[in-house]
Coordinates of C-alpha atoms in Angstrom, one line a residue:
M1 CA 211.6 22.0 -38.5
R2 CA 213.2 24.3 -36.0
K3 CA 211.0 26.9 -34.3
T4 CA 211.4 29.4 -31.5
I5 CA 209.0 29.3 -28.6
T6 CA 208.5 31.9 -25.9
G7 CA 206.6 32.2 -22.6
T8 CA 207.0 30.9 -19.1
G9 CA 209.1 27.9 -18.2
G10 CA 205.9 25.9 -18.0
M11 CA 205.0 26.9 -21.5
L12 CA 208.4 25.9 -22.8
L13 CA 207.9 22.5 -21.3
L14 CA 204.4 22.0 -22.6
Q15 CA 205.3 23.2 -26.1
T16 CA 208.2 20.8 -26.2
L17 CA 205.9 17.9 -25.2
K18 CA 203.4 18.9 -27.8
D19 CA 206.1 19.0 -30.5
A20 CA 206.9 15.4 -29.5
G21 CA 203.3 14.3 -30.1
V22 CA 202.3 14.0 -26.4
E23 CA 198.5 13.9 -26.2
Y24 CA 197.8 12.8 -22.6
I25 CA 199.5 14.0 -19.4
F26 CA 198.9 12.0 -16.2
T27 CA 199.1 13.8 -12.9
N28 CA 198.3 14.4 -9.3
P29 CA 198.8 18.2 -9.1
G30 CA 201.2 19.9 -6.7
S31 CA 202.1 23.5 -5.8
A32 CA 205.7 23.4 -7.1
E33 CA 204.3 22.9 -10.6
T34 CA 202.2 26.1 -10.8
G35 CA 203.9 27.1 -14.0
I36 CA 203.1 23.8 -15.8
F37 CA 199.4 23.9 -14.8
A38 CA 199.1 27.6 -15.7
A39 CA 200.4 26.7 -19.1
L40 CA 198.0 23.8 -19.4
A41 CA 195.1 26.0 -18.6
E42 CA 196.2 28.6 -21.2
D43 CA 196.9 26.1 -23.9
G44 CA 194.0 23.6 -23.6
D45 CA 195.2 21.0 -26.1
A46 CA 196.7 18.3 -24.0
R47 CA 194.3 16.0 -22.2
L48 CA 195.0 15.9 -18.4
V49 CA 194.2 12.6 -16.6
M50 CA 194.1 13.0 -12.8
A51 CA 194.3 10.4 -10.1
K52 CA 194.3 10.8 -6.3
H53 CA 197.6 9.1 -5.6
E54 CA 200.9 9.4 -7.4
G55 CA 201.3 5.6 -7.6
L56 CA 198.1 5.4 -9.7
V57 CA 199.4 8.2 -11.9
A58 CA 202.5 6.3 -12.7
A59 CA 200.6 3.1 -13.3
M60 CA 198.2 4.9 -15.7
A61 CA 201.1 6.3 -17.7
D62 CA 202.7 2.9 -17.8
G63 CA 199.5 1.1 -19.0
Y64 CA 199.0 3.9 -21.6
H65 CA 202.6 3.4 -22.9
R66 CA 202.4 -0.4 -23.1
L67 CA 199.3 -0.4 -25.3
S68 CA 199.9 2.7 -27.3
G69 CA 203.7 2.5 -27.8
K70 CA 203.9 6.2 -26.9
V71 CA 205.8 7.8 -24.0
G72 CA 203.7 8.0 -20.9
V73 CA 204.2 11.5 -19.4
V74 CA 203.7 12.1 -15.7
I75 CA 203.6 15.5 -13.9
A76 CA 204.6 14.8 -10.3
H77 CA 205.3 16.9 -7.3
V78 CA 208.5 17.8 -5.4
M79 CA 210.5 15.1 -3.6
G80 CA 207.9 14.0 -1.0
G81 CA 205.3 13.6 -3.8
S82 CA 207.8 12.0 -6.2
Y83 CA 208.6 9.4 -3.6
Q84 CA 205.0 8.3 -3.8
L85 CA 205.7 7.1 -7.3
A86 CA 208.3 4.7 -6.2
G87 CA 206.5 1.3 -6.3
Q88 CA 205.1 1.9 -9.8
L89 CA 208.2 3.5 -11.1
F90 CA 210.0 0.3 -10.0
N91 CA 207.5 -1.8 -12.0
A92 CA 208.1 0.5 -15.0
Q93 CA 211.9 0.2 -14.6
V94 CA 211.7 -3.6 -14.5
A95 CA 209.3 -3.7 -17.5
G96 CA 211.4 -1.2 -19.5
S97 CA 208.5 1.2 -19.9
S98 CA 209.2 4.5 -21.6
L99 CA 207.9 7.1 -19.1
L100 CA 208.9 10.7 -18.6
V101 CA 208.3 12.0 -15.1
V102 CA 208.6 15.8 -14.6
A103 CA 208.4 17.5 -11.2
G104 CA 208.9 21.0 -9.9
D105 CA 211.9 21.5 -7.6
W106 CA 212.0 23.9 -4.6
A107 CA 215.8 23.5 -4.1
S108 CA 217.3 26.7 -2.8
E109 CA 220.8 27.8 -1.7
L110 CA 219.3 30.1 0.8
Q111 CA 216.6 28.1 2.4
D112 CA 217.5 24.9 4.3
Y113 CA 214.2 23.1 4.1
R114 CA 210.7 23.8 2.6
G115 CA 207.8 21.4 2.9
L116 CA 208.2 18.4 0.7
A117 CA 211.5 19.5 -0.8
P118 CA 214.9 17.8 -0.1
F119 CA 216.8 18.3 3.1
P120 CA 220.2 20.1 2.8
G121 CA 222.8 18.1 1.0
L122 CA 220.3 16.1 -1.1
T123 CA 219.1 16.8 -4.6
Q124 CA 215.7 15.8 -5.9
A125 CA 216.8 14.3 -9.1
E126 CA 219.6 12.3 -7.5
S127 CA 217.2 10.8 -4.9
M128 CA 215.0 9.4 -7.7
R129 CA 217.9 7.9 -9.8
A130 CA 217.7 4.4 -8.4
I131 CA 214.2 3.8 -9.9
T132 CA 214.8 5.3 -13.3
K133 CA 216.2 3.6 -16.5
E134 CA 219.4 1.8 -15.7
A135 CA 219.3 3.7 -12.3
R136 CA 220.9 6.7 -13.9
A137 CA 218.4 8.7 -16.0
A138 CA 217.5 11.5 -13.6
Y139 CA 218.3 15.1 -14.6
Q140 CA 217.9 18.5 -12.9
V141 CA 217.3 22.0 -14.5
H142 CA 218.0 24.6 -11.9
T143 CA 219.3 27.9 -13.5
K144 CA 219.2 28.0 -17.3
P145 CA 215.8 28.5 -18.9
E146 CA 216.9 27.1 -22.3
A147 CA 217.8 23.9 -20.5
I148 CA 214.1 23.1 -20.0
S149 CA 213.5 22.1 -23.6
V150 CA 217.0 20.7 -24.0
A151 CA 216.6 18.4 -21.0
T152 CA 213.0 17.4 -22.0
I153 CA 214.2 16.4 -25.4
R154 CA 217.1 14.5 -23.9
A155 CA 214.7 12.7 -21.5
L156 CA 212.4 11.7 -24.4
R157 CA 215.3 10.2 -26.3
E158 CA 216.6 8.4 -23.2
A159 CA 213.2 6.9 -22.4
T160 CA 212.7 5.5 -25.9
T161 CA 216.2 4.2 -26.7
P162 CA 217.0 0.6 -25.7
P163 CA 217.3 -0.3 -23.0
T164 CA 214.1 1.6 -22.5
G165 CA 212.8 2.8 -19.2
P166 CA 211.5 5.7 -17.1
V167 CA 213.4 9.0 -17.0
Y168 CA 213.0 11.6 -14.2
L169 CA 213.3 15.4 -14.8
S170 CA 213.4 17.9 -12.0
I171 CA 212.9 21.6 -13.0
S172 CA 213.2 24.6 -10.7
A173 CA 209.8 25.8 -9.7
E174 CA 211.0 29.4 -10.1
L175 CA 212.0 28.7 -13.7
L176 CA 208.6 27.1 -14.4
N177 CA 206.9 30.3 -13.3
R178 CA 209.3 32.8 -14.8
E179 CA 207.9 34.8 -17.8
G180 CA 209.6 36.0 -21.0
L181 CA 211.7 32.9 -21.6
Q182 CA 212.8 31.6 -25.0
A183 CA 213.9 28.2 -26.5
T184 CA 214.3 26.5 -29.8
I185 CA 212.6 23.1 -30.5
G186 CA 211.8 21.0 -33.5
E187 CA 213.7 18.2 -35.4
D188 CA 212.8 15.8 -38.1
A189 CA 214.0 12.9 -36.0
H190 CA 211.1 13.5 -33.7
Y191 CA 213.2 13.2 -30.5
Q192 CA 213.9 9.5 -31.1
I193 CA 216.9 7.5 -32.2
E194 CA 216.5 4.8 -34.8
R195 CA 216.9 1.4 -33.2
P196 CA 219.4 -1.3 -34.3
G197 CA 218.7 -3.2 -37.6
P198 CA 218.6 -6.9 -38.1
A199 CA 221.6 -9.1 -37.4
R200 CA 224.2 -9.5 -40.0
P201 CA 223.7 -12.2 -42.6
Q202 CA 226.6 -14.3 -41.4
T203 CA 225.2 -14.1 -37.8
I204 CA 221.8 -15.2 -39.0
E205 CA 223.4 -18.2 -40.8
A206 CA 225.3 -19.1 -37.6
I207 CA 222.1 -19.0 -35.5
A208 CA 220.2 -21.1 -38.0
R209 CA 223.0 -23.6 -38.2
R210 CA 223.0 -24.1 -34.4
L211 CA 219.2 -24.5 -34.3
A212 CA 219.3 -27.0 -37.2
E213 CA 221.9 -29.1 -35.4
A214 CA 220.2 -29.2 -32.0
Q215 CA 218.2 -32.3 -31.0
C216 CA 215.7 -30.3 -29.1
P217 CA 216.0 -26.5 -29.2
V218 CA 214.0 -24.5 -26.6
L219 CA 212.6 -21.1 -27.6
M220 CA 211.8 -18.3 -25.3
F221 CA 210.2 -15.1 -26.7
G222 CA 210.6 -12.0 -24.5
D223 CA 208.8 -8.7 -24.4
D224 CA 210.8 -7.1 -27.3
V225 CA 209.0 -9.6 -29.5
W226 CA 205.7 -8.0 -28.6
R227 CA 207.1 -4.4 -28.7
G228 CA 208.6 -5.1 -32.1
G229 CA 205.5 -6.6 -33.6
A230 CA 207.3 -9.9 -34.2
Q231 CA 204.7 -12.3 -32.8
A232 CA 203.8 -13.8 -36.2
E233 CA 207.5 -14.4 -36.9
A234 CA 207.8 -16.1 -33.6
V235 CA 205.0 -18.5 -34.4
R236 CA 206.5 -19.2 -37.8
L237 CA 209.9 -20.1 -36.4
A238 CA 208.5 -22.3 -33.7
E239 CA 206.3 -24.2 -36.2
L240 CA 209.2 -24.7 -38.6
L241 CA 211.4 -26.2 -35.9
E242 CA 208.5 -27.9 -34.1
A243 CA 210.2 -26.6 -31.0
P244 CA 208.8 -26.2 -27.4
V245 CA 208.2 -22.6 -26.4
F246 CA 208.5 -21.5 -22.8
T247 CA 208.2 -18.1 -21.0
S248 CA 210.0 -16.5 -18.1
R249 CA 208.4 -13.6 -16.1
S250 CA 207.3 -11.7 -19.2
I251 CA 205.1 -8.6 -19.0
F252 CA 203.4 -9.4 -22.3
A253 CA 202.0 -12.6 -24.0
N254 CA 204.8 -12.7 -26.6
F255 CA 203.8 -16.1 -28.0
P256 CA 200.2 -17.4 -28.2
T257 CA 199.4 -19.2 -24.9
R258 CA 197.0 -21.6 -26.5
H259 CA 199.4 -22.6 -29.4
P260 CA 200.0 -26.3 -29.4
L261 CA 203.8 -25.7 -29.0
F262 CA 203.4 -23.5 -25.9
C263 CA 204.8 -25.5 -22.9
G264 CA 204.4 -23.1 -20.0
T265 CA 207.0 -21.5 -17.7
Y266 CA 210.7 -21.9 -17.8
P267 CA 212.7 -23.8 -16.6
V268 CA 211.7 -26.9 -18.5
P269 CA 209.9 -29.1 -16.1
K270 CA 211.2 -32.6 -15.2
D271 CA 208.2 -34.3 -16.8
F272 CA 208.9 -32.7 -20.2
E273 CA 211.6 -35.3 -21.0
K274 CA 209.5 -38.1 -19.5
V275 CA 206.5 -37.3 -21.7
T276 CA 208.3 -36.3 -24.9
G277 CA 211.5 -38.4 -24.8
L278 CA 213.4 -35.3 -25.7
R279 CA 216.2 -33.6 -23.8
P280 CA 216.6 -29.9 -24.4
D281 CA 220.1 -29.1 -25.6
L282 CA 219.9 -25.5 -26.8
L283 CA 218.1 -22.4 -25.4
F284 CA 217.3 -19.6 -27.8
L285 CA 216.3 -16.3 -26.1
I286 CA 214.7 -13.8 -28.4
G287 CA 214.0 -10.3 -27.1
C288 CA 214.2 -11.3 -23.5
Q289 CA 215.7 -9.3 -20.6
G290 CA 217.3 -12.5 -19.3
V291 CA 216.1 -15.6 -17.5
H292 CA 214.6 -15.8 -14.0
G293 CA 216.7 -18.5 -12.3
G294 CA 219.4 -20.9 -13.6
V295 CA 219.9 -22.2 -17.1
R296 CA 220.6 -25.9 -17.7
E297 CA 220.8 -26.2 -21.5
P298 CA 224.4 -26.6 -22.7
T299 CA 224.1 -24.1 -25.6
I300 CA 222.6 -20.7 -25.1
M301 CA 221.9 -18.0 -27.8
Q302 CA 220.4 -14.6 -27.1
I303 CA 219.3 -11.8 -29.5
G304 CA 217.4 -8.5 -29.1
P305 CA 217.7 -4.7 -29.0
N306 CA 218.4 -4.5 -25.3
P307 CA 221.8 -5.9 -24.2
L308 CA 221.4 -4.8 -20.6
L309 CA 220.5 -8.2 -19.1
M310 CA 222.0 -10.5 -21.7
G311 CA 224.1 -13.3 -20.2
R312 CA 224.3 -11.7 -16.7
H313 CA 224.4 -15.0 -14.9
Y314 CA 224.8 -17.6 -17.7
P315 CA 227.2 -18.1 -20.6
L316 CA 226.3 -17.1 -24.1
D317 CA 227.4 -18.9 -27.2
V318 CA 225.8 -16.4 -29.6
A319 CA 225.0 -12.9 -28.4
V320 CA 223.6 -10.2 -30.7
Q321 CA 222.1 -6.7 -30.2
C322 CA 219.7 -6.4 -33.1
E323 CA 216.1 -5.8 -34.2
V324 CA 213.9 -8.8 -33.6
R325 CA 211.3 -9.1 -36.4
D326 CA 213.5 -9.1 -39.5
T327 CA 216.2 -11.2 -37.7
L328 CA 213.6 -13.9 -37.0
R329 CA 212.5 -13.7 -40.6
G330 CA 216.1 -14.2 -41.7
V331 CA 216.7 -17.1 -39.3
T332 CA 213.5 -18.8 -40.4
D333 CA 214.3 -18.4 -44.1
A334 CA 217.8 -19.8 -43.5
L335 CA 216.4 -22.8 -41.6
G336 CA 213.9 -23.4 -44.5
R337 CA 216.9 -24.0 -46.7
S338 CA 218.3 -26.6 -44.3
S339 CA 218.4 -30.2 -45.5
G340 CA 216.9 -31.4 -42.2
S341 CA 213.9 -29.1 -42.0
S342 CA 211.5 -31.7 -43.4
G343 CA 212.1 -34.1 -40.5
W344 CA 211.8 -31.8 -37.5
A345 CA 208.0 -32.2 -37.2
R346 CA 208.4 -36.0 -37.1
Q347 CA 211.3 -35.9 -34.7
R348 CA 209.6 -33.6 -32.2
S349 CA 205.9 -34.6 -32.6
T350 CA 205.7 -35.4 -28.9
V351 CA 206.2 -31.7 -28.0
R352 CA 202.6 -31.1 -28.9
A353 CA 201.5 -34.0 -26.6
F354 CA 203.2 -32.3 -23.6
A355 CA 201.6 -28.9 -24.4
A356 CA 198.2 -30.7 -24.7
L357 CA 198.8 -32.4 -21.4
L358 CA 199.1 -29.0 -19.6
I359 CA 195.7 -27.9 -21.0
E360 CA 194.2 -31.3 -20.2
R361 CA 195.3 -31.0 -16.5
E362 CA 193.7 -27.5 -16.3
E363 CA 190.5 -28.7 -17.9
N364 CA 190.3 -31.6 -15.5
L365 CA 190.7 -29.2 -12.6
V366 CA 187.7 -27.2 -14.0
R367 CA 185.6 -30.3 -14.2
E368 CA 186.6 -31.3 -10.7
H369 CA 185.3 -28.0 -9.3
Q370 CA 182.6 -26.9 -11.7
N371 CA 179.8 -28.0 -9.3
D372 CA 181.3 -26.4 -6.2
T373 CA 179.3 -23.8 -4.5
L374 CA 182.2 -21.4 -4.1
T375 CA 184.0 -20.4 -7.3
H376 CA 187.4 -22.2 -7.8
P377 CA 190.0 -20.0 -9.6
S378 CA 190.1 -22.5 -12.5
V379 CA 186.3 -22.2 -13.0
L380 CA 186.6 -18.4 -13.1
E381 CA 189.5 -18.9 -15.6
A382 CA 187.3 -21.1 -17.8
H383 CA 184.4 -18.6 -17.8
L384 CA 186.7 -15.8 -18.8
A385 CA 188.2 -17.9 -21.5
H386 CA 184.7 -18.6 -22.8
L387 CA 183.2 -15.1 -22.6
L388 CA 185.9 -12.6 -23.3
P389 CA 186.3 -11.4 -26.9
K390 CA 189.6 -12.1 -28.6
D391 CA 190.2 -8.4 -29.3
A392 CA 190.1 -7.6 -25.5
V393 CA 193.1 -6.3 -23.5
M394 CA 193.7 -8.0 -20.2
V395 CA 195.6 -6.2 -17.5
Q396 CA 196.5 -8.7 -14.7
E397 CA 197.5 -8.0 -11.1
S398 CA 197.2 -11.4 -9.4
S399 CA 200.0 -13.8 -8.9
T400 CA 197.6 -16.7 -8.2
A401 CA 195.0 -16.1 -11.0
R402 CA 194.9 -19.0 -13.4
T403 CA 195.4 -18.2 -17.1
A404 CA 196.3 -21.5 -18.8
L405 CA 193.0 -21.7 -20.6
L406 CA 192.9 -18.1 -21.8
S407 CA 193.9 -17.3 -25.4
L408 CA 196.6 -14.6 -24.9
G409 CA 199.0 -13.2 -27.4
H410 CA 199.0 -13.4 -31.3
G411 CA 195.5 -14.2 -32.5
G412 CA 194.0 -13.8 -29.0
M413 CA 193.8 -11.2 -26.3
A414 CA 196.5 -8.7 -25.5
W415 CA 197.8 -9.2 -22.0
T416 CA 200.1 -7.4 -19.6
R417 CA 201.1 -7.5 -15.9
S418 CA 203.2 -5.3 -13.7
G419 CA 206.6 -6.9 -14.1
G420 CA 208.2 -5.7 -10.9
G421 CA 205.5 -7.1 -8.6
S422 CA 205.0 -3.9 -6.6
L423 CA 201.3 -3.9 -5.8
G424 CA 199.0 -1.1 -6.9
F425 CA 199.6 -1.4 -10.7
G426 CA 196.4 -2.9 -12.0
V427 CA 193.7 -0.2 -11.6
G428 CA 195.9 2.6 -13.0
A429 CA 197.3 0.5 -15.7
A430 CA 193.9 -0.6 -16.9
I431 CA 192.8 3.0 -17.1
G432 CA 195.8 3.9 -19.1
A433 CA 195.4 0.9 -21.4
K434 CA 191.8 1.9 -22.0
I435 CA 192.8 5.5 -22.9
A436 CA 195.4 4.0 -25.3
V437 CA 193.1 1.5 -27.2
G438 CA 189.9 3.7 -27.2
R439 CA 186.2 3.1 -26.7
E440 CA 185.7 0.2 -29.1
R441 CA 188.2 -2.3 -27.7
P442 CA 187.3 -4.0 -24.4
V443 CA 189.7 -3.8 -21.5
V444 CA 189.5 -6.3 -18.6
L445 CA 191.2 -5.9 -15.3
N446 CA 191.9 -9.3 -13.7
L447 CA 193.2 -8.6 -10.1
G448 CA 193.1 -10.0 -6.6
D449 CA 191.7 -8.4 -3.5
G450 CA 195.2 -7.9 -2.0
A451 CA 196.3 -5.9 -5.0
L452 CA 193.1 -3.8 -5.1
G453 CA 193.7 -2.7 -1.5
Y454 CA 196.6 -0.6 -2.9
S455 CA 194.7 1.2 -5.6
A456 CA 190.9 1.1 -5.0
I457 CA 190.9 5.0 -5.0
G458 CA 191.5 4.6 -8.8
F459 CA 187.8 3.8 -9.3
W460 CA 187.2 7.6 -8.9
T461 CA 189.4 8.2 -12.0
M462 CA 187.6 5.5 -13.9
A463 CA 184.3 7.3 -13.2
R464 CA 185.7 10.8 -13.8
Y465 CA 186.9 10.0 -17.4
N466 CA 184.4 7.2 -18.1
T467 CA 187.1 4.6 -18.9
A468 CA 184.9 1.6 -19.4
V469 CA 187.0 -1.1 -17.8
L470 CA 185.5 -4.4 -16.6
A471 CA 187.3 -5.1 -13.3
V472 CA 187.1 -8.7 -12.2
V473 CA 188.2 -8.9 -8.6
S474 CA 189.1 -12.4 -7.2
N475 CA 188.5 -12.1 -3.5
N476 CA 190.1 -15.0 -1.5
E477 CA 190.4 -12.7 1.6
S478 CA 194.2 -13.4 1.9
Y479 CA 197.7 -12.8 0.6
Q480 CA 197.7 -16.3 -0.9
V481 CA 200.9 -16.0 -2.9
V482 CA 202.9 -14.9 0.2
R483 CA 201.7 -18.0 2.0
H484 CA 202.8 -20.1 -0.9
N485 CA 206.2 -18.4 -1.0
W486 CA 206.7 -18.8 2.7
Y487 CA 206.1 -22.5 2.4
K488 CA 208.7 -22.8 -0.3
D489 CA 211.3 -21.1 1.9
M490 CA 210.4 -22.7 5.3
P491 CA 208.1 -25.7 5.0
D492 CA 208.9 -26.9 8.5
A493 CA 208.2 -23.6 10.3
K494 CA 205.8 -23.5 13.2
M495 CA 203.3 -21.4 11.3
F496 CA 202.7 -24.3 8.9
R497 CA 202.4 -26.9 11.7
E498 CA 199.8 -24.8 13.4
D499 CA 198.2 -23.3 10.3
K500 CA 198.7 -19.7 11.6
Y501 CA 200.0 -17.1 9.2
P502 CA 200.8 -13.7 10.6
G503 CA 199.4 -10.8 8.7
L504 CA 197.9 -12.7 5.7
W505 CA 194.2 -12.8 6.5
L506 CA 192.4 -9.8 4.9
S507 CA 188.9 -10.3 6.3
D508 CA 187.4 -9.6 9.8
P509 CA 186.2 -7.1 9.0
P510 CA 185.4 -8.0 5.4
V511 CA 185.8 -5.4 2.6
D512 CA 182.9 -4.8 0.3
Y513 CA 184.8 -3.9 -2.9
V514 CA 181.6 -3.3 -4.9
A515 CA 180.5 -0.7 -2.3
L516 CA 183.9 0.8 -2.4
A517 CA 183.6 1.2 -6.2
R518 CA 180.0 2.5 -6.0
A519 CA 181.0 5.2 -3.6
Q520 CA 183.3 6.6 -6.3
G521 CA 180.8 6.3 -9.2
V522 CA 181.4 2.8 -10.5
E523 CA 178.6 0.3 -10.4
G524 CA 179.1 -3.5 -9.9
E525 CA 178.0 -6.7 -8.2
C526 CA 179.3 -9.4 -6.0
V527 CA 179.3 -13.1 -7.0
T528 CA 179.2 -15.6 -4.1
T529 CA 178.3 -18.8 -6.0
V530 CA 179.3 -20.5 -9.3
K531 CA 175.7 -20.2 -10.4
E532 CA 175.9 -16.4 -10.3
L533 CA 179.2 -16.2 -12.1
E534 CA 178.4 -16.3 -15.9
P535 CA 175.3 -14.0 -15.7
A536 CA 177.4 -11.4 -13.7
L537 CA 180.3 -11.5 -16.2
R538 CA 177.9 -11.2 -19.1
R539 CA 176.3 -8.1 -17.4
G540 CA 179.7 -6.7 -16.9
L541 CA 180.7 -7.1 -20.5
E542 CA 177.4 -5.6 -21.6
R543 CA 177.8 -2.6 -19.3
T544 CA 181.4 -1.9 -20.4
T545 CA 181.0 -2.5 -24.2
R546 CA 177.5 -1.5 -25.2
G547 CA 176.9 0.8 -22.2
N548 CA 180.4 2.2 -22.3
R549 CA 180.6 2.5 -18.5
P550 CA 183.1 0.9 -16.0
Y551 CA 181.9 -2.0 -14.0
V552 CA 183.1 -4.2 -11.2
V553 CA 182.4 -7.9 -10.7
E554 CA 183.8 -9.1 -7.3
V555 CA 184.0 -12.9 -7.2
A556 CA 184.4 -14.8 -3.9
V557 CA 187.0 -17.4 -4.9
A558 CA 188.3 -20.5 -3.1
R559 CA 191.8 -20.4 -1.6
E560 CA 194.3 -22.9 -2.9
G561 CA 197.5 -24.7 -1.6
I562 CA 199.0 -25.0 1.8
G563 CA 197.0 -23.3 4.6
A564 CA 194.0 -22.6 2.4
A565 CA 191.5 -23.4 5.2
S566 CA 193.1 -21.1 7.7
T567 CA 191.3 -18.0 8.8
W568 CA 193.5 -17.3 11.8
H569 CA 194.7 -13.8 12.4
E570 CA 196.1 -11.8 15.3
D571 CA 193.0 -11.1 17.5
W572 CA 194.2 -8.3 19.7
Q573 CA 192.3 -5.0 19.8
M574 CA 192.8 -1.7 21.6

């Protein structure tokens, strides 16, 4: 229903957001947005969530969006402040997260430079374009008051229409403060565009025919399976085909990780064929943004609502922009009518043996280290798998945390990670996720000490809003994943011969992360031995679920891989 709204530019913006159903606004306040915050103080309906760094703000909005499905709205500051969003907007861009970032703009034709505003010749919106949806969704409102609502509505549609992603909106500070403005808002479409429907019947039949004819089809379920609520359909298809399921750099657990057909990370490892006697001859990508690395299978099919990264560096034999859930249902029904469906379980029975072997290897690693004094990452993984409830949400920011034993995805815990790899995501995203799922559902933050160094100021926000997150910090005192990646690139380098890795040792002096959290109002404890681990995790769960308070468990964990024993660092001092 159309309606006319009046007030300052800030009020026009706020009323448009309210009309779109926005309940939470994430921010670190700035002076160029006076009109927005004056409107918030006058209105009082929207809940403001504040953090002490813009990167945390963006991560909170991203975590909120991922678990609620709603647009995450950020009120940022002029260009210098907006630039602080960059790392986490990059993560949101890679993940395809629907965010709307609004910032005041001090641009002036008369004044060359003011504080954090752009230098002459630059525009604020243009400077942010590279880290928005498709590197293009940045808009500026400079002179026309009615454009505030028009541009906000356009941005909401942009953010939520595939390919989804963050949108940046720069609005003149003078317009935000100006009084007596008027605009028209309201529509029955609720500022969203209906997404594509399922694939056409003839296309569904063609997909089913190729799957039925393949000797060993490989399935890969991407993030649009999770977003589209198609996990049950994914399981049904895999079980009918008795096909191996792999993943490739997903931000959600789109297929249950403890399902007996889940075979780990793509590309298909060399020992798959050795163990199963099967050679993959078809790759079916469902709701994926593409594949990380090369593709070896001779036949490749890809479907999903987002065509942006389909077939960018590999050929496609079937390519369809479509909705995922009903398309999967149609493909599975068509396969069920196939004459060969009764024999697939027998032909591919060894796939389950390979998946079981992966779990057995991880369980053997746990047994090997369960009596160590210092906690091995596999032992922490086993404890989390045993203790965490299935309705929990896990936000992960650790590239070396082990998760093979955790039950993630359909029938297990919800799980998400940054996507872009820019550190500083975890704390903010966990806060946003907790706001999205509410008090009753547990949220666990599984992150490393290297990542926490980027966002530890977020414990203050946890305490301020009492977002009862259990933060489990794996402290190995190093940037371990960087050391591993260096070794892959240059295994013969001098630093590996001498066991000296510049810039990777994070201790000396050591950081007390529990004290860091406690100084901001969040209690916790440090685990230094395996014996202390289970009681500490149980206390953390008790504190966050029954006590409804955030809690930190810092776990001293063993380092793994090449150079694990090295504590060398540059020892110069002033």
